[in-house]
């Protein structure tokens, strides 16, 4: 890779590591696994840096890579952990400026969603991606994203204790 490309990638990685780590954490509920997934995603981006379309393609590819990495980690037998362990509360970085209890409740509820629903909810509402962007990242149709997101939100409402659907 040329020095200019190396500098571009370094700038991209510095900008994207936090959002990728946050996405991975919301999908797996473990900061250590999230860090691994974010780094794996950046390695995949680095390997294809010269072939990825630079406009929005590189961000989309990075998100796809982190989602794939988290899902792959979860398939490994030694990684099948549940967030129900009381010691897992220590893994969550305290949020000094906001309601920690609500955040923990949402993270635990997200962990109980099936992987496809969790990925759709995280990408749509935590990463603020469109239906089409989410569909592209996950490799599914826009209708699939809509249905998985709807089911995921309904399940989250049940888990959190707000079964009624708010009018949007």
PDB file of C-alpha atoms in Angstrom:
ATOM      1  CA  UNK A   1       0.000   0.000   0.000  1.00  0.00           C
ATOM      2  CA  UNK A   2       1.262   3.469  -0.846  1.00  0.00           C
ATOM      3  CA  UNK A   3       2.139   5.933   1.932  1.00  0.00           C
ATOM      4  CA  UNK A   4      -0.805   8.143   0.949  1.00  0.00           C
ATOM      5  CA  UNK A   5      -3.186   5.182   1.200  1.00  0.00           C
ATOM      6  CA  UNK A   6      -1.643   4.233   4.537  1.00  0.00           C
ATOM      7  CA  UNK A   7      -2.265   7.746   5.857  1.00  0.00           C
ATOM      8  CA  UNK A   8      -5.869   7.680   4.588  1.00  0.00           C
ATOM      9  CA  UNK A   9      -6.479   4.327   6.243  1.00  0.00           C
ATOM     10  CA  UNK A  10      -4.932   5.478   9.520  1.00  0.00           C
ATOM     11  CA  UNK A  11      -7.233   8.503   9.560  1.00  0.00           C
ATOM     12  CA  UNK A  12     -10.232   6.327   8.702  1.00  0.00           C
ATOM     13  CA  UNK A  13      -9.380   3.788  11.419  1.00  0.00           C
ATOM     14  CA  UNK A  14      -8.948   6.504  14.042  1.00  0.00           C
ATOM     15  CA  UNK A  15     -12.359   7.924  13.127  1.00  0.00           C
ATOM     16  CA  UNK A  16     -14.183   4.589  12.934  1.00  0.00           C
ATOM     17  CA  UNK A  17     -12.777   2.546  15.830  1.00  0.00           C
ATOM     18  CA  UNK A  18     -15.171   3.995  18.427  1.00  0.00           C
ATOM     19  CA  UNK A  19     -18.377   3.608  16.368  1.00  0.00           C
ATOM     20  CA  UNK A  20     -17.359   0.092  15.337  1.00  0.00           C
ATOM     21  CA  UNK A  21     -16.557  -0.847  18.938  1.00  0.00           C
ATOM     22  CA  UNK A  22     -19.898   0.555  20.118  1.00  0.00           C
ATOM     23  CA  UNK A  23     -21.792  -1.351  17.433  1.00  0.00           C
ATOM     24  CA  UNK A  24     -19.997  -4.560  18.353  1.00  0.00           C
ATOM     25  CA  UNK A  25     -20.655  -4.004  22.073  1.00  0.00           C
ATOM     26  CA  UNK A  26     -24.358  -3.462  21.499  1.00  0.00           C
ATOM     27  CA  UNK A  27     -24.457  -6.680  19.515  1.00  0.00           C
ATOM     28  CA  UNK A  28     -22.487  -8.883  21.922  1.00  0.00           C
ATOM     29  CA  UNK A  29     -22.636  -7.122  25.318  1.00  0.00           C
ATOM     30  CA  UNK A  30     -18.935  -7.595  26.073  1.00  0.00           C
ATOM     31  CA  UNK A  31     -16.342  -4.832  25.689  1.00  0.00           C
ATOM     32  CA  UNK A  32     -13.478  -7.290  25.181  1.00  0.00           C
ATOM     33  CA  UNK A  33     -15.267  -9.118  22.358  1.00  0.00           C
ATOM     34  CA  UNK A  34     -16.340  -5.752  20.934  1.00  0.00           C
ATOM     35  CA  UNK A  35     -12.731  -4.572  20.839  1.00  0.00           C
ATOM     36  CA  UNK A  36     -11.688  -7.793  19.069  1.00  0.00           C
ATOM     37  CA  UNK A  37     -14.524  -7.478  16.547  1.00  0.00           C
ATOM     38  CA  UNK A  38     -13.715  -3.823  15.798  1.00  0.00           C
ATOM     39  CA  UNK A  39     -10.057  -4.663  15.260  1.00  0.00           C
ATOM     40  CA  UNK A  40     -10.963  -7.640  13.067  1.00  0.00           C
ATOM     41  CA  UNK A  41     -13.202  -5.358  11.003  1.00  0.00           C
ATOM     42  CA  UNK A  42     -10.426  -2.803  10.520  1.00  0.00           C
ATOM     43  CA  UNK A  43      -8.028  -5.569   9.457  1.00  0.00           C
ATOM     44  CA  UNK A  44     -10.567  -6.663   6.810  1.00  0.00           C
ATOM     45  CA  UNK A  45     -10.933  -3.050   5.633  1.00  0.00           C
ATOM     46  CA  UNK A  46      -7.139  -2.634   5.477  1.00  0.00           C
ATOM     47  CA  UNK A  47      -6.760  -5.757   3.339  1.00  0.00           C
ATOM     48  CA  UNK A  48      -9.305  -4.437   0.810  1.00  0.00           C
ATOM     49  CA  UNK A  49      -8.510  -0.727   1.156  1.00  0.00           C
ATOM     50  CA  UNK A  50      -7.453  -0.251  -2.471  1.00  0.00           C
ATOM     51  CA  UNK A  51     -10.555  -2.026  -3.813  1.00  0.00           C
ATOM     52  CA  UNK A  52     -13.285  -0.404  -1.695  1.00  0.00           C
ATOM     53  CA  UNK A  53     -15.200   2.554  -3.063  1.00  0.00           C
ATOM     54  CA  UNK A  54     -14.104   5.485  -0.888  1.00  0.00           C
ATOM     55  CA  UNK A  55     -17.302   7.527  -0.634  1.00  0.00           C
ATOM     56  CA  UNK A  56     -19.745   5.592   1.535  1.00  0.00           C
ATOM     57  CA  UNK A  57     -18.523   2.172   0.507  1.00  0.00           C
ATOM     58  CA  UNK A  58     -15.709   2.013   3.006  1.00  0.00           C
ATOM     59  CA  UNK A  59     -17.937   2.870   5.992  1.00  0.00           C
ATOM     60  CA  UNK A  60     -20.545   0.372   4.846  1.00  0.00           C
ATOM     61  CA  UNK A  61     -17.883  -2.293   4.372  1.00  0.00           C
ATOM     62  CA  UNK A  62     -16.488  -1.606   7.865  1.00  0.00           C
ATOM     63  CA  UNK A  63     -19.942  -1.936   9.437  1.00  0.00           C
ATOM     64  CA  UNK A  64     -20.570  -5.145   7.507  1.00  0.00           C
ATOM     65  CA  UNK A  65     -17.204  -6.481   8.666  1.00  0.00           C
ATOM     66  CA  UNK A  66     -17.875  -5.724  12.348  1.00  0.00           C
ATOM     67  CA  UNK A  67     -21.354  -7.283  12.228  1.00  0.00           C
ATOM     68  CA  UNK A  68     -19.936 -10.393  10.538  1.00  0.00           C
ATOM     69  CA  UNK A  69     -17.117 -10.564  13.059  1.00  0.00           C
ATOM     70  CA  UNK A  70     -19.503 -10.425  16.033  1.00  0.00           C
ATOM     71  CA  UNK A  71     -21.784 -13.054  14.505  1.00  0.00           C
ATOM     72  CA  UNK A  72     -18.786 -15.297  13.733  1.00  0.00           C
ATOM     73  CA  UNK A  73     -17.498 -14.928  17.295  1.00  0.00           C
ATOM     74  CA  UNK A  74     -20.875 -15.989  18.642  1.00  0.00           C
ATOM     75  CA  UNK A  75     -20.782 -19.203  16.593  1.00  0.00           C
ATOM     76  CA  UNK A  76     -17.571 -20.394  18.222  1.00  0.00           C
ATOM     77  CA  UNK A  77     -18.319 -22.866  21.023  1.00  0.00           C
ATOM     78  CA  UNK A  78     -15.983 -21.236  23.534  1.00  0.00           C
ATOM     79  CA  UNK A  79     -17.599 -17.836  22.925  1.00  0.00           C
ATOM     80  CA  UNK A  80     -21.179 -18.834  23.695  1.00  0.00           C
ATOM     81  CA  UNK A  81     -21.558 -16.764  26.831  1.00  0.00           C
ATOM     82  CA  UNK A  82     -24.711 -15.276  28.262  1.00  0.00           C
ATOM     83  CA  UNK A  83     -25.030 -11.723  29.542  1.00  0.00           C
ATOM     84  CA  UNK A  84     -27.031 -13.076  32.508  1.00  0.00           C
ATOM     85  CA  UNK A  85     -23.875 -13.598  34.547  1.00  0.00           C
ATOM     86  CA  UNK A  86     -23.842 -11.157  37.526  1.00  0.00           C
ATOM     87  CA  UNK A  87     -20.153 -10.458  36.911  1.00  0.00           C
ATOM     88  CA  UNK A  88     -20.980  -9.064  33.460  1.00  0.00           C
ATOM     89  CA  UNK A  89     -22.167  -5.800  35.022  1.00  0.00           C
ATOM     90  CA  UNK A  90     -18.489  -5.046  35.679  1.00  0.00           C
ATOM     91  CA  UNK A  91     -17.795  -5.170  31.917  1.00  0.00           C
ATOM     92  CA  UNK A  92     -19.980  -2.161  31.195  1.00  0.00           C
ATOM     93  CA  UNK A  93     -18.147   1.146  31.261  1.00  0.00           C
ATOM     94  CA  UNK A  94     -20.014   3.515  33.591  1.00  0.00           C
ATOM     95  CA  UNK A  95     -21.853   6.386  31.926  1.00  0.00           C
ATOM     96  CA  UNK A  96     -21.196   9.366  34.174  1.00  0.00           C
ATOM     97  CA  UNK A  97     -23.575  11.656  32.311  1.00  0.00           C
ATOM     98  CA  UNK A  98     -26.612   9.396  31.905  1.00  0.00           C
ATOM     99  CA  UNK A  99     -28.846   6.800  33.497  1.00  0.00           C
ATOM    100  CA  UNK A 100     -26.632   3.725  33.886  1.00  0.00           C
ATOM    101  CA  UNK A 101     -29.474   1.483  35.018  1.00  0.00           C
ATOM    102  CA  UNK A 102     -31.464   2.110  31.830  1.00  0.00           C
ATOM    103  CA  UNK A 103     -28.420   1.520  29.696  1.00  0.00           C
ATOM    104  CA  UNK A 104     -27.680  -1.804  31.401  1.00  0.00           C
ATOM    105  CA  UNK A 105     -31.295  -2.853  31.014  1.00  0.00           C
ATOM    106  CA  UNK A 106     -31.234  -2.115  27.267  1.00  0.00           C
ATOM    107  CA  UNK A 107     -27.903  -3.905  26.753  1.00  0.00           C
ATOM    108  CA  UNK A 108     -29.222  -6.994  28.586  1.00  0.00           C
ATOM    109  CA  UNK A 109     -32.449  -6.891  26.573  1.00  0.00           C
ATOM    110  CA  UNK A 110     -30.481  -6.568  23.299  1.00  0.00           C
ATOM    111  CA  UNK A 111     -28.464  -9.648  24.267  1.00  0.00           C
ATOM    112  CA  UNK A 112     -31.696 -11.671  24.408  1.00  0.00           C
ATOM    113  CA  UNK A 113     -32.690 -10.858  20.812  1.00  0.00           C
ATOM    114  CA  UNK A 114     -31.833 -13.257  18.000  1.00  0.00           C
ATOM    115  CA  UNK A 115     -28.692 -12.120  16.132  1.00  0.00           C
ATOM    116  CA  UNK A 116     -30.521 -10.873  13.026  1.00  0.00           C
ATOM    117  CA  UNK A 117     -32.988  -8.777  15.042  1.00  0.00           C
ATOM    118  CA  UNK A 118     -30.187  -7.442  17.249  1.00  0.00           C
ATOM    119  CA  UNK A 119     -28.115  -6.455  14.209  1.00  0.00           C
ATOM    120  CA  UNK A 120     -31.062  -4.654  12.586  1.00  0.00           C
ATOM    121  CA  UNK A 121     -31.983  -2.726  15.740  1.00  0.00           C
ATOM    122  CA  UNK A 122     -28.370  -1.743  16.466  1.00  0.00           C
ATOM    123  CA  UNK A 123     -27.618  -0.636  12.922  1.00  0.00           C
ATOM    124  CA  UNK A 124     -30.923   1.214  12.454  1.00  0.00           C
ATOM    125  CA  UNK A 125     -31.293   2.944  15.810  1.00  0.00           C
ATOM    126  CA  UNK A 126     -27.860   3.118  17.403  1.00  0.00           C
ATOM    127  CA  UNK A 127     -25.893   3.737  14.211  1.00  0.00           C
ATOM    128  CA  UNK A 128     -28.722   5.707  12.602  1.00  0.00           C
ATOM    129  CA  UNK A 129     -28.450   3.900   9.262  1.00  0.00           C
ATOM    130  CA  UNK A 130     -31.244   3.808   6.715  1.00  0.00           C
ATOM    131  CA  UNK A 131     -33.166   0.650   5.858  1.00  0.00           C
ATOM    132  CA  UNK A 132     -31.259   0.375   2.567  1.00  0.00           C
ATOM    133  CA  UNK A 133     -27.850   0.860   4.223  1.00  0.00           C
ATOM    134  CA  UNK A 134     -28.708  -1.757   6.845  1.00  0.00           C
ATOM    135  CA  UNK A 135     -29.931  -4.152   4.154  1.00  0.00           C
ATOM    136  CA  UNK A 136     -26.679  -3.677   2.236  1.00  0.00           C
ATOM    137  CA  UNK A 137     -24.551  -4.306   5.326  1.00  0.00           C
ATOM    138  CA  UNK A 138     -26.467  -7.429   6.353  1.00  0.00           C
ATOM    139  CA  UNK A 139     -26.930  -8.725   2.811  1.00  0.00           C
ATOM    140  CA  UNK A 140     -30.724  -8.987   3.108  1.00  0.00           C
ATOM    141  CA  UNK A 141     -33.663  -7.243   1.467  1.00  0.00           C
ATOM    142  CA  UNK A 142     -35.089  -3.955   2.732  1.00  0.00           C
ATOM    143  CA  UNK A 143     -38.278  -5.831   3.637  1.00  0.00           C
ATOM    144  CA  UNK A 144     -36.220  -8.257   5.708  1.00  0.00           C
ATOM    145  CA  UNK A 145     -34.656  -5.363   7.599  1.00  0.00           C
ATOM    146  CA  UNK A 146     -38.073  -3.828   8.241  1.00  0.00           C
ATOM    147  CA  UNK A 147     -39.593  -7.052   9.548  1.00  0.00           C
ATOM    148  CA  UNK A 148     -36.571  -8.003  11.676  1.00  0.00           C
ATOM    149  CA  UNK A 149     -36.397  -4.481  13.111  1.00  0.00           C
ATOM    150  CA  UNK A 150     -40.124  -4.488  13.901  1.00  0.00           C
ATOM    151  CA  UNK A 151     -39.906  -7.878  15.613  1.00  0.00           C
ATOM    152  CA  UNK A 152     -36.788  -6.816  17.494  1.00  0.00           C
ATOM    153  CA  UNK A 153     -38.379  -3.602  18.751  1.00  0.00           C
ATOM    154  CA  UNK A 154     -41.534  -5.463  19.817  1.00  0.00           C
ATOM    155  CA  UNK A 155     -39.416  -7.983  21.732  1.00  0.00           C
ATOM    156  CA  UNK A 156     -37.341  -5.208  23.335  1.00  0.00           C
ATOM    157  CA  UNK A 157     -40.533  -3.511  24.524  1.00  0.00           C
ATOM    158  CA  UNK A 158     -41.631  -6.774  26.135  1.00  0.00           C
ATOM    159  CA  UNK A 159     -38.259  -7.371  27.768  1.00  0.00           C
ATOM    160  CA  UNK A 160     -37.994  -3.833  29.097  1.00  0.00           C
ATOM    161  CA  UNK A 161     -41.561  -3.805  30.329  1.00  0.00           C
ATOM    162  CA  UNK A 162     -43.193  -1.455  27.823  1.00  0.00           C
ATOM    163  CA  UNK A 163     -45.446  -3.809  25.855  1.00  0.00           C
ATOM    164  CA  UNK A 164     -47.537  -1.053  24.273  1.00  0.00           C
ATOM    165  CA  UNK A 165     -46.404   0.186  20.895  1.00  0.00           C
ATOM    166  CA  UNK A 166     -45.850   3.932  20.674  1.00  0.00           C
ATOM    167  CA  UNK A 167     -47.381   5.818  17.755  1.00  0.00           C
ATOM    168  CA  UNK A 168     -44.670   6.929  15.347  1.00  0.00           C
TER     169      UNK A 168
END
